[in-house]
Amino acid sequence: MSIGYSTDHEQQWSEVDHYVEQKLIPTDPVMQEVLDNNHQADLPPFDVSPVQGQFLQLLIRMSGARRILEIGTLGGYSTIWMARALPTDGRIVTLELDQHHADTARANFELAGVTPQIELRQGDALEQLAWLEEEQVEPFDFIFIDADKPNNPHYLKWALHFSRRGTVIFSDNVIREGEIINRHSSDPRIKGVRTFYDMLADEPRITATAIQTLGSKGYDGFMIGIVNEDVQTPVADLE
């Protein structure tokens, strides 16, 4: 199954994003340099757009978050957007599989002056999440899931485990150009996101919705939910 749209549509979406960015997002040479660094380091172009980055900031400010967990750092562009929304005593734990990506992100954090607020853990995210459990970390106020989609169901289990009543869970790339409605898809990313939706549908501890988005990043969307209770998932159920 494919969703049809033209190159003209894609160009218009990008132009609208650019218009909104010009009107509402202050010019920031540091953030542009971060994107340039990611490009020069040959990182995949999966960063959120500036409009999406400011949206993340607004969510964090509205929720009053002080502790953030990010699953999927890439070059740290989204991490910096979120760090800038935190109070001075706020902190982000961000997880990145790839050593090269992590090294690029650390350099970007230094450039943006947010290193003291960020703990970057390099390695397999599921292993790092298990280590966080071993360390008995406190619940997080805001959790951003933006990593490999086949593991989204596992990331959701861990996100609920590290949540409290009122924690906001946000996940990007959950529309996949509309392919999520294709129940016959063999793409592991689509299958992972569809299982993610199934879990959300059956999970009383979170109230969630999803929004389709069009813009410079194409046709996709995000899920946002709020955790309704404090009960944590038993560790045995996270395997």
C-alpha positions as a Markdown table, in Angstrom:
| # | Residue | x | y | z |
|---|---|---|---|---|
| 1 | Met | 0.0 | 0.0 | 0.0 |
| 2 | Ser | 1.3 | 3.4 | -0.8 |
| 3 | Ile | 0.0 | 6.9 | -0.1 |
| 4 | Gly | 0.0 | 9.2 | -3.1 |
| 5 | Tyr | 1.2 | 12.7 | -3.1 |
| 6 | Ser | 3.1 | 14.8 | -5.6 |
| 7 | Thr | 6.5 | 16.5 | -5.5 |
| 8 | Asp | 4.6 | 19.8 | -5.6 |
| 9 | His | 2.9 | 18.9 | -2.4 |
| 10 | Glu | 6.2 | 18.1 | -0.7 |
| 11 | Gln | 7.6 | 21.4 | -1.9 |
| 12 | Gln | 4.6 | 23.2 | -0.5 |
| 13 | Trp | 5.0 | 21.5 | 2.9 |
| 14 | Ser | 8.6 | 22.5 | 3.1 |
| 15 | Glu | 7.8 | 26.1 | 2.1 |
| 16 | Val | 5.1 | 26.3 | 4.8 |
| 17 | Asp | 7.6 | 25.0 | 7.3 |
| 18 | His | 10.1 | 27.5 | 6.2 |
| 19 | Tyr | 7.5 | 30.3 | 6.5 |
| 20 | Val | 6.6 | 29.3 | 10.0 |
| 21 | Glu | 10.2 | 29.0 | 11.0 |
| 22 | Gln | 11.0 | 32.5 | 9.7 |
| 23 | Lys | 8.0 | 33.9 | 11.5 |
| 24 | Leu | 8.2 | 32.1 | 14.9 |
| 25 | Ile | 11.7 | 30.5 | 15.4 |
| 26 | Pro | 14.4 | 33.0 | 16.3 |
| 27 | Thr | 17.5 | 32.8 | 14.1 |
| 28 | Asp | 20.1 | 30.7 | 16.0 |
| 29 | Pro | 23.6 | 30.3 | 14.5 |
| 30 | Val | 24.5 | 27.7 | 17.1 |
| 31 | Met | 21.7 | 25.4 | 16.2 |
| 32 | Gln | 22.5 | 25.8 | 12.5 |
| 33 | Glu | 26.1 | 24.9 | 13.3 |
| 34 | Val | 24.9 | 21.8 | 15.1 |
| 35 | Leu | 23.0 | 20.7 | 11.9 |
| 36 | Asp | 26.1 | 21.5 | 9.9 |
| 37 | Asn | 28.2 | 19.4 | 12.2 |
| 38 | Asn | 25.8 | 16.5 | 11.9 |
| 39 | His | 25.9 | 16.8 | 8.1 |
| 40 | Gln | 29.7 | 17.0 | 8.0 |
| 41 | Ala | 29.9 | 13.9 | 10.2 |
| 42 | Asp | 27.7 | 12.0 | 7.7 |
| 43 | Leu | 24.9 | 11.4 | 10.2 |
| 44 | Pro | 21.6 | 10.4 | 8.7 |
| 45 | Pro | 19.2 | 13.4 | 8.2 |
| 46 | Phe | 16.8 | 12.3 | 10.9 |
| 47 | Asp | 16.9 | 15.4 | 13.1 |
| 48 | Val | 13.7 | 17.1 | 14.1 |
| 49 | Ser | 13.0 | 20.3 | 12.2 |
| 50 | Pro | 13.3 | 23.7 | 14.0 |
| 51 | Val | 9.5 | 23.9 | 14.2 |
| 52 | Gln | 9.4 | 20.5 | 15.8 |
| 53 | Gly | 12.3 | 21.4 | 18.1 |
| 54 | Gln | 10.4 | 24.4 | 19.4 |
| 55 | Phe | 7.3 | 22.3 | 19.8 |
| 56 | Leu | 9.3 | 19.9 | 22.0 |
| 57 | Gln | 10.4 | 23.0 | 24.0 |
| 58 | Leu | 6.9 | 24.2 | 24.5 |
| 59 | Leu | 5.7 | 20.7 | 25.7 |
| 60 | Ile | 8.5 | 20.6 | 28.3 |
| 61 | Arg | 7.8 | 24.1 | 29.5 |
| 62 | Met | 4.0 | 23.4 | 29.7 |
| 63 | Ser | 4.6 | 20.2 | 31.6 |
| 64 | Gly | 7.1 | 21.7 | 34.0 |
| 65 | Ala | 9.5 | 18.8 | 33.3 |
| 66 | Arg | 12.8 | 18.7 | 35.2 |
| 67 | Arg | 13.9 | 15.2 | 34.4 |
| 68 | Ile | 13.9 | 14.0 | 30.7 |
| 69 | Leu | 14.7 | 10.6 | 29.2 |
| 70 | Glu | 15.5 | 10.6 | 25.5 |
| 71 | Ile | 15.8 | 7.3 | 23.7 |
| 72 | Gly | 17.8 | 8.1 | 20.5 |
| 73 | Thr | 20.3 | 10.9 | 20.6 |
| 74 | Leu | 21.7 | 11.0 | 17.0 |
| 75 | Gly | 23.7 | 14.2 | 16.9 |
| 76 | Gly | 22.0 | 15.8 | 19.8 |
| 77 | Tyr | 20.0 | 18.4 | 18.0 |
| 78 | Ser | 16.7 | 17.5 | 19.7 |
| 79 | Thr | 18.5 | 17.0 | 23.0 |
| 80 | Ile | 19.7 | 20.6 | 22.8 |
| 81 | Trp | 16.2 | 21.9 | 22.1 |
| 82 | Met | 14.9 | 20.1 | 25.2 |
| 83 | Ala | 17.9 | 21.1 | 27.4 |
| 84 | Arg | 17.3 | 24.7 | 26.7 |
| 85 | Ala | 13.7 | 24.4 | 28.0 |
| 86 | Leu | 14.8 | 23.0 | 31.4 |
| 87 | Pro | 15.3 | 24.9 | 34.6 |
| 88 | Thr | 18.9 | 25.3 | 35.8 |
| 89 | Asp | 18.5 | 22.2 | 38.0 |
| 90 | Gly | 17.0 | 20.1 | 35.2 |
| 91 | Arg | 18.7 | 17.1 | 33.6 |
| 92 | Ile | 18.4 | 14.9 | 30.5 |
| 93 | Val | 19.5 | 11.3 | 30.2 |
| 94 | Thr | 19.9 | 10.5 | 26.5 |
| 95 | Leu | 20.7 | 7.1 | 25.0 |
| 96 | Glu | 22.6 | 6.5 | 21.7 |
| 97 | Leu | 23.7 | 3.2 | 20.2 |
| 98 | Asp | 26.3 | 4.5 | 17.7 |
| 99 | Gln | 29.7 | 5.7 | 19.1 |
| 100 | His | 30.3 | 8.1 | 16.2 |
| 101 | His | 26.8 | 9.7 | 16.7 |
| 102 | Ala | 27.5 | 9.9 | 20.4 |
| 103 | Asp | 30.9 | 11.6 | 19.9 |
| 104 | Thr | 29.3 | 14.1 | 17.5 |
| 105 | Ala | 26.5 | 14.8 | 20.0 |
| 106 | Arg | 29.0 | 15.5 | 22.8 |
| 107 | Ala | 30.8 | 18.0 | 20.7 |
| 108 | Asn | 27.5 | 19.7 | 19.9 |
| 109 | Phe | 26.5 | 19.8 | 23.5 |
| 110 | Glu | 29.8 | 21.6 | 24.3 |
| 111 | Leu | 29.1 | 24.0 | 21.4 |
| 112 | Ala | 25.6 | 24.8 | 22.7 |
| 113 | Gly | 26.8 | 25.1 | 26.4 |
| 114 | Val | 24.4 | 22.5 | 27.7 |
| 115 | Thr | 26.8 | 19.7 | 28.6 |
| 116 | Pro | 26.3 | 20.1 | 32.4 |
| 117 | Gln | 22.6 | 19.2 | 32.0 |
| 118 | Ile | 23.0 | 16.2 | 29.8 |
| 119 | Glu | 24.1 | 12.6 | 30.6 |
| 120 | Leu | 24.7 | 10.8 | 27.4 |
| 121 | Arg | 24.9 | 7.0 | 27.7 |
| 122 | Gln | 26.4 | 5.2 | 24.6 |
| 123 | Gly | 25.4 | 1.6 | 23.9 |
| 124 | Asp | 22.3 | -0.5 | 23.2 |
| 125 | Ala | 19.3 | 1.4 | 24.5 |
| 126 | Leu | 17.6 | -1.7 | 26.0 |
| 127 | Glu | 20.8 | -2.5 | 27.9 |
| 128 | Gln | 21.1 | 1.1 | 29.0 |
| 129 | Leu | 17.5 | 1.1 | 30.2 |
| 130 | Ala | 18.2 | -2.1 | 32.2 |
| 131 | Trp | 21.2 | -0.4 | 33.8 |
| 132 | Leu | 19.0 | 2.6 | 34.7 |
| 133 | Glu | 16.7 | 0.1 | 36.5 |
| 134 | Glu | 19.6 | -1.4 | 38.3 |
| 135 | Glu | 20.6 | 2.1 | 39.5 |
| 136 | Gln | 17.0 | 2.7 | 40.7 |
| 137 | Val | 16.8 | 6.1 | 39.0 |
| 138 | Glu | 13.9 | 8.3 | 39.9 |
| 139 | Pro | 10.9 | 8.5 | 37.5 |
| 140 | Phe | 11.2 | 11.0 | 34.6 |
| 141 | Asp | 8.8 | 13.8 | 33.9 |
| 142 | Phe | 9.1 | 13.7 | 30.1 |
| 143 | Ile | 10.2 | 10.8 | 27.9 |
| 144 | Phe | 11.0 | 11.2 | 24.2 |
| 145 | Ile | 11.1 | 8.0 | 22.1 |
| 146 | Asp | 12.9 | 8.5 | 18.8 |
| 147 | Ala | 15.0 | 5.5 | 18.0 |
| 148 | Asp | 14.8 | 2.3 | 16.0 |
| 149 | Lys | 11.1 | 1.6 | 15.4 |
| 150 | Pro | 11.1 | -2.2 | 15.6 |
| 151 | Asn | 11.9 | -1.7 | 19.3 |
| 152 | Asn | 9.2 | 0.8 | 20.0 |
| 153 | Pro | 7.1 | -1.7 | 21.9 |
| 154 | His | 10.0 | -2.4 | 24.3 |
| 155 | Tyr | 10.7 | 1.3 | 24.6 |
| 156 | Leu | 7.1 | 1.9 | 25.6 |
| 157 | Lys | 7.3 | -0.7 | 28.3 |
| 158 | Trp | 10.4 | 0.9 | 29.7 |
| 159 | Ala | 9.0 | 4.4 | 29.4 |
| 160 | Leu | 6.0 | 3.3 | 31.5 |
| 161 | His | 8.3 | 1.7 | 34.0 |
| 162 | Phe | 10.2 | 5.0 | 34.4 |
| 163 | Ser | 7.1 | 7.1 | 34.6 |
| 164 | Arg | 5.0 | 8.6 | 37.4 |
| 165 | Arg | 1.5 | 10.0 | 37.3 |
| 166 | Gly | 1.7 | 13.0 | 34.9 |
| 167 | Thr | 4.7 | 11.9 | 33.0 |
| 168 | Val | 4.5 | 12.9 | 29.3 |
| 169 | Ile | 5.5 | 10.3 | 26.8 |
| 170 | Phe | 6.2 | 11.5 | 23.3 |
| 171 | Ser | 7.2 | 9.4 | 20.3 |
| 172 | Asp | 8.1 | 10.6 | 16.8 |
| 173 | Asn | 7.7 | 9.0 | 13.4 |
| 174 | Val | 4.6 | 7.0 | 14.2 |
| 175 | Ile | 2.6 | 7.5 | 10.9 |
| 176 | Arg | 5.3 | 6.4 | 8.4 |
| 177 | Glu | 3.8 | 8.1 | 5.4 |
| 178 | Gly | 0.5 | 6.4 | 6.3 |
| 179 | Glu | 1.9 | 2.9 | 6.1 |
| 180 | Ile | 0.8 | 2.1 | 9.6 |
| 181 | Ile | -2.6 | 1.2 | 8.2 |
| 182 | Asn | -1.1 | -1.5 | 6.1 |
| 183 | Arg | -1.6 | -4.6 | 8.2 |
| 184 | His | 0.2 | -6.7 | 5.6 |
| 185 | Ser | 3.4 | -4.8 | 5.7 |
| 186 | Ser | 6.6 | -6.9 | 6.2 |
| 187 | Asp | 8.6 | -3.8 | 7.1 |
| 188 | Pro | 9.9 | -4.3 | 10.7 |
| 189 | Arg | 9.6 | -0.6 | 11.3 |
| 190 | Ile | 5.9 | -0.6 | 10.4 |
| 191 | Lys | 5.3 | -3.8 | 12.4 |
| 192 | Gly | 7.0 | -2.2 | 15.4 |
| 193 | Val | 4.9 | 0.9 | 15.3 |
| 194 | Arg | 1.7 | -1.1 | 14.8 |
| 195 | Thr | 2.5 | -3.2 | 17.8 |
| 196 | Phe | 3.2 | 0.1 | 19.7 |
| 197 | Tyr | -0.3 | 1.3 | 18.8 |
| 198 | Asp | -1.8 | -2.1 | 19.9 |
| 199 | Met | -0.1 | -1.7 | 23.3 |
| 200 | Leu | -1.3 | 1.9 | 23.7 |
| 201 | Ala | -4.8 | 0.7 | 22.9 |
| 202 | Asp | -4.7 | -1.9 | 25.7 |
| 203 | Glu | -2.8 | 0.1 | 28.3 |
| 204 | Pro | -5.0 | 1.8 | 30.9 |
| 205 | Arg | -2.1 | 3.6 | 32.5 |
| 206 | Ile | -1.7 | 6.0 | 29.7 |
| 207 | Thr | -4.1 | 8.3 | 27.8 |
| 208 | Ala | -2.7 | 9.0 | 24.3 |
| 209 | Thr | -3.4 | 10.3 | 20.9 |
| 210 | Ala | -1.5 | 10.7 | 17.6 |
| 211 | Ile | -1.2 | 13.6 | 15.2 |
| 212 | Gln | -0.3 | 13.4 | 11.5 |
| 213 | Thr | 2.2 | 16.0 | 10.4 |
| 214 | Leu | 3.3 | 17.4 | 7.0 |
| 215 | Gly | 6.4 | 19.5 | 6.6 |
| 216 | Ser | 10.0 | 19.6 | 5.6 |
| 217 | Lys | 10.4 | 16.2 | 7.2 |
| 218 | Gly | 7.7 | 14.8 | 4.9 |
| 219 | Tyr | 4.5 | 13.0 | 5.9 |
| 220 | Asp | 4.7 | 11.5 | 9.3 |
| 221 | Gly | 3.4 | 12.2 | 12.8 |
| 222 | Phe | 3.8 | 11.8 | 16.6 |
| 223 | Met | 2.2 | 10.2 | 19.5 |
| 224 | Ile | 1.7 | 12.0 | 22.8 |
| 225 | Gly | 0.4 | 10.6 | 26.0 |
| 226 | Ile | 0.1 | 11.3 | 29.7 |
| 227 | Val | 0.6 | 8.6 | 32.4 |
| 228 | Asn | -2.4 | 8.2 | 34.6 |
| 229 | Glu | -1.0 | 6.4 | 37.6 |
| 230 | Asp | 2.3 | 5.8 | 39.6 |
| 231 | Val | 2.4 | 2.0 | 39.4 |
| 232 | Gln | 5.5 | 0.8 | 37.7 |
| 233 | Thr | 5.8 | -2.2 | 35.4 |
| 234 | Pro | 7.4 | -5.2 | 37.1 |
| 235 | Val | 10.9 | -5.6 | 35.6 |
| 236 | Ala | 10.1 | -9.2 | 34.7 |
| 237 | Asp | 7.5 | -7.9 | 32.2 |
| 238 | Leu | 10.0 | -5.7 | 30.4 |
| 239 | Glu | 11.9 | -8.6 | 28.8 |
